[in-house]
Amino acid sequence: MLIVMQMDAEAEQIDAVVEVVEQRGLKAHPIVGAQRTAIGITGNIGIVEPALFQHMPGVLEVIQVSHPYKLVSREFHREDSVFEVAGVKIGGSELVVMAGPCSVESYEQTLGIARAIKASGAHMLRGGAFKPRSSPYSFQGLGREGLEILARVREETGLPVITEALDIDVLDEVVEFTDIVQIGARNMQNFTLLKRAGRCGRPVLLKRGMSATVTELLLAAEYIMDQGNTQVILCERGIRTFADHTRNTLDVAAFPAVKRISHLPIIADPSHAAGYRDKVLPLSLAALAAGADGLLVEVHDRPDQALSDGGQALLPDDFEELMTVLRSLAPVLARVLPEHATP
Ligand code: PEP
Ligand code: MN
C-alpha cells in the first residue's frame, strides 16, 4: 500500500501516519519527493484497511499496490492450471466444449440432445436440474429427477456431466451425480456456497456475476481454492451493459485480462451472453480468439418448446456447424480440439 500525502502536508501529519503504520507492526517507508511525500507500507500479510489512513489529516489518497488474491494468481502458480475431469482435459492447449440444454426436461429430450452433441464432437453434457429463474412462476427445474436423468444419460452416452448447484441445500446431492459442479452467475458471491464448493471434492465451474468485475470473479474463485479445491474453471457469460441487441455483453477482454493475472482455465458461455441463437457462433469465435479455453453452449432439438432459454439454444445442426468451424479455427490459434474425450 502507498499513502500519498497532500503537497502541503506537515511533518507532524507524516509522522502521525508513520505511527499508525508502526502501531500495526508494519514498516513505513517515507519517500520524499520534490512536491510531496508518499509512504510505502511493507510487512503486511493480506490487505491493509485503507480506512485507517483515508481520513487522516494531510492524506491525499491511499493506493493499493498488491492484489487481494493469492491462490488464483500467477505469482502463486506460474504455469496454466491443467486438469482432467472424467477423461476430459481442461486448460492448457486443449479446447473443451460442453453443450446441452439449458434445463433437463425429460429423459428422452436429454438423451436425444446428448447423442446429437456427442456425434458432433462435444466433450461434456450440460443441463440444469435446479434452475435459477428470475420469476418464481417460471420452470424451476426437475430437481433430483433431473439429476437422475443426467446420470442415466451419462451412463448411456459416456459423456461426463456438468450441472448447477443452486444452493448449499442441494450441493451434496448435485455432487453425487455430476462430474463438474456449476455455480451460476447469480451465486458468484454466495460465499457460503463458494466455501462449501471448495470442500465438495469435485471440480467447480464458476460463472462471472452479471455485474462483477474480473477482480471480484477472481476473489470468488479464491474462496473456493482457499478451502483446498484447486480445480476451478472460470466462465465469462456476459455482463449487464446498456446494449440491448444482446441479452448480456460478452466481455471479450476478460479472457486476456484473467490470463494475465491467473493460472486458472477460463471458458466462454456465448449462449447466455448472446441471448439469441444467431449470435452464438460469432461470439464463440471471438471468445476463443481472445484466449478462452473452451465453450459452454446451449443446444436444444426443439427450442421453440424449450422450458427455458429456447431463443438462445442452437439447433443440433447449428452445433454441428459450430464444431466444424472450431476444427478449422483450433490450429490457427495453436490449440487442439480433441476428437472425443470419452471412449
Ligand atoms: C445456465 O447455465 O443455464 C445459467 C442459468 O447460467 P447463468 O448462471 O450464467 O445465468
Ligand atoms: Mn440457460
GROMACS .gro file of C-alpha atoms and ligand atoms in nm:
model
  354
    1MET     CA    1   0.000   0.000   0.000
    2LEU     CA    2   0.111   0.351  -0.075
    3ILE     CA    3  -0.017   0.653   0.117
    4VAL     CA    4   0.020   0.973  -0.084
    5MET     CA    5   0.031   1.290   0.127
    6GLN     CA    6  -0.102   1.629   0.019
    7MET     CA    7   0.153   1.879  -0.115
    8ASP     CA    8   0.121   2.096   0.193
    9ALA     CA    9   0.119   1.809   0.445
   10GLU     CA   10   0.308   1.900   0.760
   11ALA     CA   11   0.588   1.691   0.909
   12GLU     CA   12   0.366   1.604   1.209
   13GLN     CA   13   0.096   1.470   0.978
   14ILE     CA   14   0.350   1.246   0.804
   15ASP     CA   15   0.480   1.130   1.142
   16ALA     CA   16   0.124   1.053   1.254
   17VAL     CA   17   0.073   0.826   0.952
   18VAL     CA   18   0.405   0.650   1.017
   19GLU     CA   19   0.299   0.598   1.377
   20VAL     CA   20  -0.029   0.429   1.279
   21VAL     CA   21   0.162   0.200   1.039
   22GLU     CA   22   0.413   0.104   1.307
   23GLN     CA   23   0.143   0.051   1.571
   24ARG     CA   24   0.016  -0.226   1.346
   25GLY     CA   25   0.357  -0.397   1.347
   26LEU     CA   26   0.423  -0.292   0.984
   27LYS     CA   27   0.707  -0.096   0.827
   28ALA     CA   28   0.663   0.257   0.694
   29HIS     CA   29   0.890   0.381   0.416
   30PRO     CA   30   0.853   0.758   0.361
   31ILE     CA   31   0.954   0.856   0.008
   32VAL     CA   32   1.024   1.230  -0.005
   33GLY     CA   33   0.956   1.373  -0.350
   34ALA     CA   34   1.014   1.722  -0.489
   35GLN     CA   35   0.650   1.816  -0.431
   36ARG     CA   36   0.507   1.569  -0.185
   37THR     CA   37   0.580   1.271   0.034
   38ALA     CA   38   0.443   0.922  -0.015
   39ILE     CA   39   0.465   0.648   0.246
   40GLY     CA   40   0.507   0.287   0.137
   41ILE     CA   41   0.394   0.009   0.370
   42THR     CA   42   0.556  -0.336   0.383
   43GLY     CA   43   0.533  -0.636   0.612
   44ASN     CA   44   0.160  -0.689   0.572
   45ILE     CA   45   0.001  -1.028   0.507
   46GLY     CA   46  -0.315  -0.955   0.312
   47ILE     CA   47  -0.478  -0.622   0.265
   48VAL     CA   48  -0.421  -0.324   0.499
   49GLU     CA   49  -0.753  -0.149   0.567
   50PRO     CA   50  -0.743   0.181   0.366
   51ALA     CA   51  -0.989   0.340   0.610
   52LEU     CA   52  -0.709   0.351   0.867
   53PHE     CA   53  -0.545   0.633   0.671
   54GLN     CA   54  -0.804   0.775   0.430
   55HIS     CA   55  -0.932   1.043   0.666
   56MET     CA   56  -0.612   1.131   0.848
   57PRO     CA   57  -0.509   1.499   0.818
   58GLY     CA   58  -0.270   1.558   0.529
   59VAL     CA   59  -0.352   1.234   0.343
   60LEU     CA   60  -0.442   1.279  -0.026
   61GLU     CA   61  -0.505   0.919  -0.131
   62VAL     CA   62  -0.442   0.559  -0.042
   63ILE     CA   63  -0.330   0.331  -0.327
   64GLN     CA   64  -0.348  -0.049  -0.309
   65VAL     CA   65  -0.032  -0.187  -0.464
   66SER     CA   66  -0.062  -0.560  -0.403
   67HIS     CA   67  -0.358  -0.772  -0.511
   68PRO     CA   68  -0.611  -0.910  -0.267
   69TYR     CA   69  -0.590  -1.263  -0.409
   70LYS     CA   70  -0.308  -1.513  -0.398
   71LEU     CA   71  -0.404  -1.877  -0.474
   72VAL     CA   72  -0.565  -1.785  -0.807
   73SER     CA   73  -0.272  -1.569  -0.916
   74ARG     CA   74   0.020  -1.648  -1.140
   75GLU     CA   75   0.254  -1.526  -0.869
   76PHE     CA   76   0.146  -1.830  -0.671
   77HIS     CA   77   0.130  -2.076  -0.965
   78ARG     CA   78   0.319  -1.962  -1.275
   79GLU     CA   79   0.204  -2.219  -1.530
   80ASP     CA   80  -0.152  -2.254  -1.660
   81SER     CA   81  -0.351  -2.496  -1.444
   82VAL     CA   82  -0.444  -2.806  -1.641
   83PHE     CA   83  -0.655  -3.086  -1.501
   84GLU     CA   84  -0.856  -3.379  -1.619
   85VAL     CA   85  -1.223  -3.437  -1.545
   86ALA     CA   86  -1.351  -3.785  -1.634
   87GLY     CA   87  -1.103  -3.810  -1.920
   88VAL     CA   88  -1.157  -3.454  -2.044
   89LYS     CA   89  -0.859  -3.216  -2.028
   90ILE     CA   90  -0.942  -2.867  -1.908
   91GLY     CA   91  -0.692  -2.587  -1.967
   92GLY     CA   92  -0.357  -2.595  -2.145
   93SER     CA   93  -0.354  -2.633  -2.521
   94GLU     CA   94  -0.677  -2.834  -2.549
   95LEU     CA   95  -1.015  -2.672  -2.603
   96VAL     CA   96  -1.314  -2.817  -2.422
   97VAL     CA   97  -1.673  -2.797  -2.545
   98MET     CA   98  -1.959  -2.852  -2.302
   99ALA     CA   99  -2.303  -2.848  -2.461
  100GLY     CA  100  -2.663  -2.939  -2.392
  101PRO     CA  101  -2.999  -2.797  -2.299
  102CYS     CA  102  -3.046  -2.511  -2.056
  103SER     CA  103  -3.279  -2.733  -1.849
  104VAL     CA  104  -3.313  -3.108  -1.823
  105GLU     CA  105  -3.677  -3.153  -1.926
  106SER     CA  106  -3.713  -3.529  -1.973
  107TYR     CA  107  -3.502  -3.839  -2.027
  108GLU     CA  108  -3.586  -3.853  -2.398
  109GLN     CA  109  -3.506  -3.484  -2.454
  110THR     CA  110  -3.174  -3.503  -2.269
  111LEU     CA  111  -3.067  -3.830  -2.432
  112GLY     CA  112  -3.158  -3.708  -2.781
  113ILE     CA  113  -2.960  -3.386  -2.738
  114ALA     CA  114  -2.668  -3.569  -2.574
  115ARG     CA  115  -2.644  -3.812  -2.865
  116ALA     CA  116  -2.652  -3.527  -3.116
  117ILE     CA  117  -2.384  -3.317  -2.945
  118LYS     CA  118  -2.165  -3.622  -2.893
  119ALA     CA  119  -2.188  -3.708  -3.262
  120SER     CA  120  -2.076  -3.353  -3.341
  121GLY     CA  121  -1.777  -3.381  -3.106
  122ALA     CA  122  -1.881  -3.225  -2.773
  123HIS     CA  123  -1.677  -3.339  -2.474
  124MET     CA  124  -1.928  -3.289  -2.193
  125LEU     CA  125  -2.303  -3.263  -2.144
  126ARG     CA  126  -2.453  -2.960  -1.970
  127GLY     CA  127  -2.809  -2.941  -1.835
  128GLY     CA  128  -2.971  -2.776  -1.536
  129ALA     CA  129  -3.176  -2.971  -1.284
  130PHE     CA  130  -3.201  -2.677  -1.041
  131LYS     CA  131  -3.266  -2.357  -1.234
  132PRO     CA  132  -3.211  -2.000  -1.116
  133ARG     CA  133  -3.510  -1.822  -1.272
  134SER     CA  134  -3.593  -1.454  -1.246
  135SER     CA  135  -3.960  -1.534  -1.192
  136PRO     CA  136  -4.084  -1.779  -0.928
  137TYR     CA  137  -4.356  -1.882  -1.177
  138SER     CA  138  -4.107  -1.996  -1.443
  139PHE     CA  139  -3.994  -2.357  -1.469
  140GLN     CA  140  -3.764  -2.422  -1.174
  141GLY     CA  141  -3.607  -2.746  -1.299
  142LEU     CA  142  -3.684  -3.111  -1.232
  143GLY     CA  143  -3.466  -3.120  -0.920
  144ARG     CA  144  -3.347  -3.463  -0.816
  145GLU     CA  145  -3.532  -3.625  -1.106
  146GLY     CA  146  -3.322  -3.409  -1.338
  147LEU     CA  147  -3.002  -3.528  -1.172
  148GLU     CA  148  -3.111  -3.888  -1.213
  149ILE     CA  149  -3.181  -3.827  -1.582
  150LEU     CA  150  -2.834  -3.677  -1.627
  151ALA     CA  151  -2.682  -3.984  -1.460
  152ARG     CA  152  -2.871  -4.218  -1.690
  153VAL     CA  153  -2.772  -4.021  -1.998
  154ARG     CA  154  -2.411  -4.013  -1.880
  155GLU     CA  155  -2.426  -4.392  -1.848
  156GLU     CA  156  -2.585  -4.427  -2.191
  157THR     CA  157  -2.357  -4.191  -2.385
  158GLY     CA  158  -2.035  -4.185  -2.181
  159LEU     CA  159  -2.045  -3.804  -2.176
  160PRO     CA  160  -1.936  -3.653  -1.844
  161VAL     CA  161  -2.184  -3.409  -1.696
  162ILE     CA  162  -2.185  -3.053  -1.565
  163THR     CA  163  -2.486  -2.921  -1.373
  164GLU     CA  164  -2.563  -2.634  -1.138
  165ALA     CA  165  -2.582  -2.643  -0.759
  166LEU     CA  166  -2.827  -2.365  -0.680
  167ASP     CA  167  -2.764  -2.355  -0.306
  168ILE     CA  168  -2.593  -2.534  -0.018
  169ASP     CA  169  -2.905  -2.745   0.045
  170VAL     CA  170  -2.865  -2.929  -0.287
  171LEU     CA  171  -2.486  -2.924  -0.318
  172ASP     CA  172  -2.425  -3.273  -0.178
  173GLU     CA  173  -2.697  -3.420  -0.399
  174VAL     CA  174  -2.552  -3.249  -0.707
  175VAL     CA  175  -2.201  -3.371  -0.621
  176GLU     CA  176  -2.331  -3.728  -0.612
  177PHE     CA  177  -2.448  -3.706  -0.974
  178THR     CA  178  -2.216  -3.468  -1.156
  179ASP     CA  179  -1.856  -3.451  -1.279
  180ILE     CA  180  -1.836  -3.071  -1.253
  181VAL     CA  181  -2.040  -2.853  -1.019
  182GLN     CA  182  -2.159  -2.531  -1.182
  183ILE     CA  183  -2.200  -2.219  -0.969
  184GLY     CA  184  -2.422  -1.976  -1.157
  185ALA     CA  185  -2.378  -1.606  -1.221
  186ARG     CA  186  -2.633  -1.512  -0.955
  187ASN     CA  187  -2.441  -1.711  -0.696
  188MET     CA  188  -2.092  -1.586  -0.777
  189GLN     CA  189  -2.078  -1.405  -0.446
  190ASN     CA  190  -2.273  -1.658  -0.242
  191PHE     CA  191  -1.977  -1.700  -0.012
  192THR     CA  192  -2.130  -1.981   0.192
  193LEU     CA  193  -2.188  -2.181  -0.126
  194LEU     CA  194  -1.837  -2.099  -0.255
  195LYS     CA  195  -1.678  -2.226   0.067
  196ARG     CA  196  -1.884  -2.544   0.061
  197ALA     CA  197  -1.798  -2.596  -0.306
  198GLY     CA  198  -1.434  -2.561  -0.207
  199ARG     CA  199  -1.476  -2.870   0.011
  200CYS     CA  200  -1.708  -3.069  -0.215
  201GLY     CA  201  -1.443  -3.286  -0.381
  202ARG     CA  202  -1.549  -3.201  -0.738
  203PRO     CA  203  -1.415  -2.952  -0.991
  204VAL     CA  204  -1.617  -2.630  -0.992
  205LEU     CA  205  -1.716  -2.412  -1.286
  206LEU     CA  206  -1.764  -2.061  -1.154
  207LYS     CA  207  -1.963  -1.819  -1.367
  208ARG     CA  208  -1.893  -1.449  -1.358
  209GLY     CA  209  -2.170  -1.249  -1.195
  210MET     CA  210  -2.357  -1.024  -1.434
  211SER     CA  211  -2.228  -0.712  -1.259
  212ALA     CA  212  -1.900  -0.848  -1.128
  213THR     CA  213  -1.554  -0.717  -1.209
  214VAL     CA  214  -1.272  -0.952  -1.302
  215THR     CA  215  -1.120  -0.890  -0.958
  216GLU     CA  216  -1.446  -0.995  -0.791
  217LEU     CA  217  -1.458  -1.308  -1.008
  218LEU     CA  218  -1.103  -1.397  -0.906
  219LEU     CA  219  -1.179  -1.333  -0.539
  220ALA     CA  220  -1.482  -1.561  -0.563
  221ALA     CA  221  -1.253  -1.830  -0.708
  222GLU     CA  222  -1.011  -1.761  -0.424
  223TYR     CA  223  -1.287  -1.857  -0.176
  224ILE     CA  224  -1.316  -2.199  -0.344
  225MET     CA  225  -0.941  -2.253  -0.365
  226ASP     CA  226  -0.887  -2.139  -0.009
  227GLN     CA  227  -1.087  -2.445   0.101
  228GLY     CA  228  -0.843  -2.676  -0.077
  229ASN     CA  229  -1.011  -2.716  -0.416
  230THR     CA  230  -0.758  -2.645  -0.691
  231GLN     CA  231  -0.987  -2.747  -0.978
  232VAL     CA  232  -1.170  -2.427  -1.057
  233ILE     CA  233  -1.280  -2.329  -1.408
  234LEU     CA  234  -1.387  -1.969  -1.464
  235CYS     CA  235  -1.663  -1.880  -1.708
  236GLU     CA  236  -1.734  -1.548  -1.878
  237ARG     CA  237  -2.107  -1.547  -1.961
  238GLY     CA  238  -2.167  -1.183  -2.044
  239ILE     CA  239  -2.223  -0.885  -1.821
  240ARG     CA  240  -2.502  -0.627  -1.799
  241THR     CA  241  -2.447  -0.316  -2.008
  242PHE     CA  242  -2.671  -0.063  -2.184
  243ALA     CA  243  -2.652  -0.265  -2.509
  244ASP     CA  244  -2.989  -0.418  -2.593
  245HIS     CA  245  -2.904  -0.608  -2.910
  246THR     CA  246  -2.787  -0.899  -2.694
  247ARG     CA  247  -2.909  -1.041  -2.362
  248ASN     CA  248  -2.574  -0.958  -2.199
  249THR     CA  249  -2.246  -0.824  -2.334
  250LEU     CA  250  -1.970  -1.081  -2.375
  251ASP     CA  251  -1.665  -0.920  -2.218
  252VAL     CA  252  -1.409  -1.046  -2.468
  253ALA     CA  253  -1.129  -0.858  -2.292
  254ALA     CA  254  -1.194  -1.062  -1.978
  255PHE     CA  255  -1.010  -1.359  -2.131
  256PRO     CA  256  -0.670  -1.190  -2.173
  257ALA     CA  257  -0.728  -0.994  -1.851
  258VAL     CA  258  -0.782  -1.312  -1.650
  259LYS     CA  259  -0.499  -1.498  -1.825
  260ARG     CA  260  -0.254  -1.224  -1.737
  261ILE     CA  261  -0.334  -1.247  -1.367
  262SER     CA  262  -0.448  -1.604  -1.313
  263HIS     CA  263  -0.340  -1.958  -1.397
  264LEU     CA  264  -0.699  -2.086  -1.388
  265PRO     CA  265  -0.871  -2.201  -1.709
  266ILE     CA  266  -1.149  -1.975  -1.832
  267ILE     CA  267  -1.418  -2.075  -2.079
  268ALA     CA  268  -1.691  -1.876  -2.252
  269ASP     CA  269  -2.066  -1.916  -2.237
  270PRO     CA  270  -2.171  -1.747  -2.563
  271SER     CA  271  -2.535  -1.856  -2.516
  272HIS     CA  272  -2.618  -1.651  -2.208
  273ALA     CA  273  -2.406  -1.366  -2.343
  274ALA     CA  274  -2.588  -1.358  -2.678
  275GLY     CA  275  -2.943  -1.445  -2.579
  276TYR     CA  276  -3.011  -1.505  -2.948
  277ARG     CA  277  -2.910  -1.815  -3.141
  278ASP     CA  278  -2.772  -1.628  -3.444
  279LYS     CA  279  -2.505  -1.456  -3.234
  280VAL     CA  280  -2.375  -1.768  -3.059
  281LEU     CA  281  -2.132  -1.875  -3.332
  282PRO     CA  282  -1.964  -1.536  -3.383
  283LEU     CA  283  -1.930  -1.483  -3.007
  284SER     CA  284  -1.781  -1.833  -2.971
  285LEU     CA  285  -1.516  -1.750  -3.228
  286ALA     CA  286  -1.440  -1.413  -3.068
  287ALA     CA  287  -1.402  -1.573  -2.725
  288LEU     CA  288  -1.166  -1.843  -2.847
  289ALA     CA  289  -0.961  -1.593  -3.048
  290ALA     CA  290  -0.927  -1.387  -2.729
  291GLY     CA  291  -0.789  -1.685  -2.538
  292ALA     CA  292  -1.088  -1.875  -2.395
  293ASP     CA  293  -1.008  -2.238  -2.310
  294GLY     CA  294  -1.340  -2.370  -2.431
  295LEU     CA  295  -1.714  -2.318  -2.456
  296LEU     CA  296  -2.032  -2.390  -2.261
  297VAL     CA  297  -2.311  -2.384  -2.520
  298GLU     CA  298  -2.686  -2.439  -2.501
  299VAL     CA  299  -2.834  -2.678  -2.757
  300HIS     CA  300  -3.197  -2.789  -2.794
  301ASP     CA  301  -3.365  -3.003  -3.057
  302ARG     CA  302  -3.699  -2.820  -3.017
  303PRO     CA  303  -3.602  -2.474  -2.894
  304ASP     CA  304  -3.950  -2.332  -2.960
  305GLN     CA  305  -4.081  -2.571  -2.694
  306ALA     CA  306  -3.790  -2.543  -2.450
  307LEU     CA  307  -3.883  -2.477  -2.088
  308SER     CA  308  -3.603  -2.221  -2.056
  309ASP     CA  309  -3.371  -2.019  -2.283
  310GLY     CA  310  -3.506  -2.158  -2.612
  311GLY     CA  311  -3.422  -1.839  -2.803
  312GLN     CA  312  -3.051  -1.878  -2.745
  313ALA     CA  313  -3.030  -2.255  -2.792
  314LEU     CA  314  -2.850  -2.379  -3.102
  315LEU     CA  315  -3.025  -2.647  -3.303
  316PRO     CA  316  -2.822  -2.967  -3.334
  317ASP     CA  317  -2.735  -2.871  -3.694
  318ASP     CA  318  -2.611  -2.527  -3.581
  319PHE     CA  319  -2.398  -2.701  -3.320
  320GLU     CA  320  -2.255  -2.934  -3.583
  321GLU     CA  321  -2.162  -2.625  -3.787
  322LEU     CA  322  -2.001  -2.462  -3.483
  323MET     CA  323  -1.786  -2.771  -3.422
  324THR     CA  324  -1.684  -2.781  -3.788
  325VAL     CA  325  -1.571  -2.419  -3.770
  326LEU     CA  326  -1.386  -2.488  -3.443
  327ARG     CA  327  -1.195  -2.771  -3.610
  328SER     CA  328  -1.053  -2.520  -3.860
  329LEU     CA  329  -1.002  -2.248  -3.603
  330ALA     CA  330  -0.819  -2.451  -3.335
  331PRO     CA  331  -0.489  -2.499  -3.527
  332VAL     CA  332  -0.484  -2.131  -3.624
  333LEU     CA  333  -0.497  -2.048  -3.252
  334ALA     CA  334  -0.233  -2.314  -3.176
  335ARG     CA  335  -0.496  -2.509  -2.982
  336VAL     CA  336  -0.612  -2.868  -3.006
  337LEU     CA  337  -0.976  -2.969  -3.032
  338PRO     CA  338  -0.978  -3.332  -2.918
  339GLU     CA  339  -1.199  -3.553  -3.133
  340HIS     CA  340  -1.361  -3.742  -2.849
  341ALA     CA  341  -1.279  -3.721  -2.485
  342THR     CA  342  -1.459  -4.034  -2.382
  343PRO     CA  343  -1.436  -4.390  -2.517
  344PEP     C1  344  -2.726  -2.163  -1.714
  344PEP     O1  345  -2.611  -2.204  -1.739
  344PEP     O2  346  -2.829  -2.216  -1.761
  344PEP     C2  347  -2.743  -2.040  -1.633
  344PEP     C3  348  -2.851  -2.019  -1.562
  344PEP     O3  349  -2.637  -1.958  -1.642
  344PEP     P1  350  -2.604  -1.817  -1.567
  344PEP     O4  351  -2.582  -1.850  -1.424
  344PEP     O5  352  -2.480  -1.772  -1.639
  344PEP     O6  353  -2.719  -1.725  -1.592
  345MN      MN  354  -2.977  -2.116  -1.965
   0.00000   0.00000   0.00000
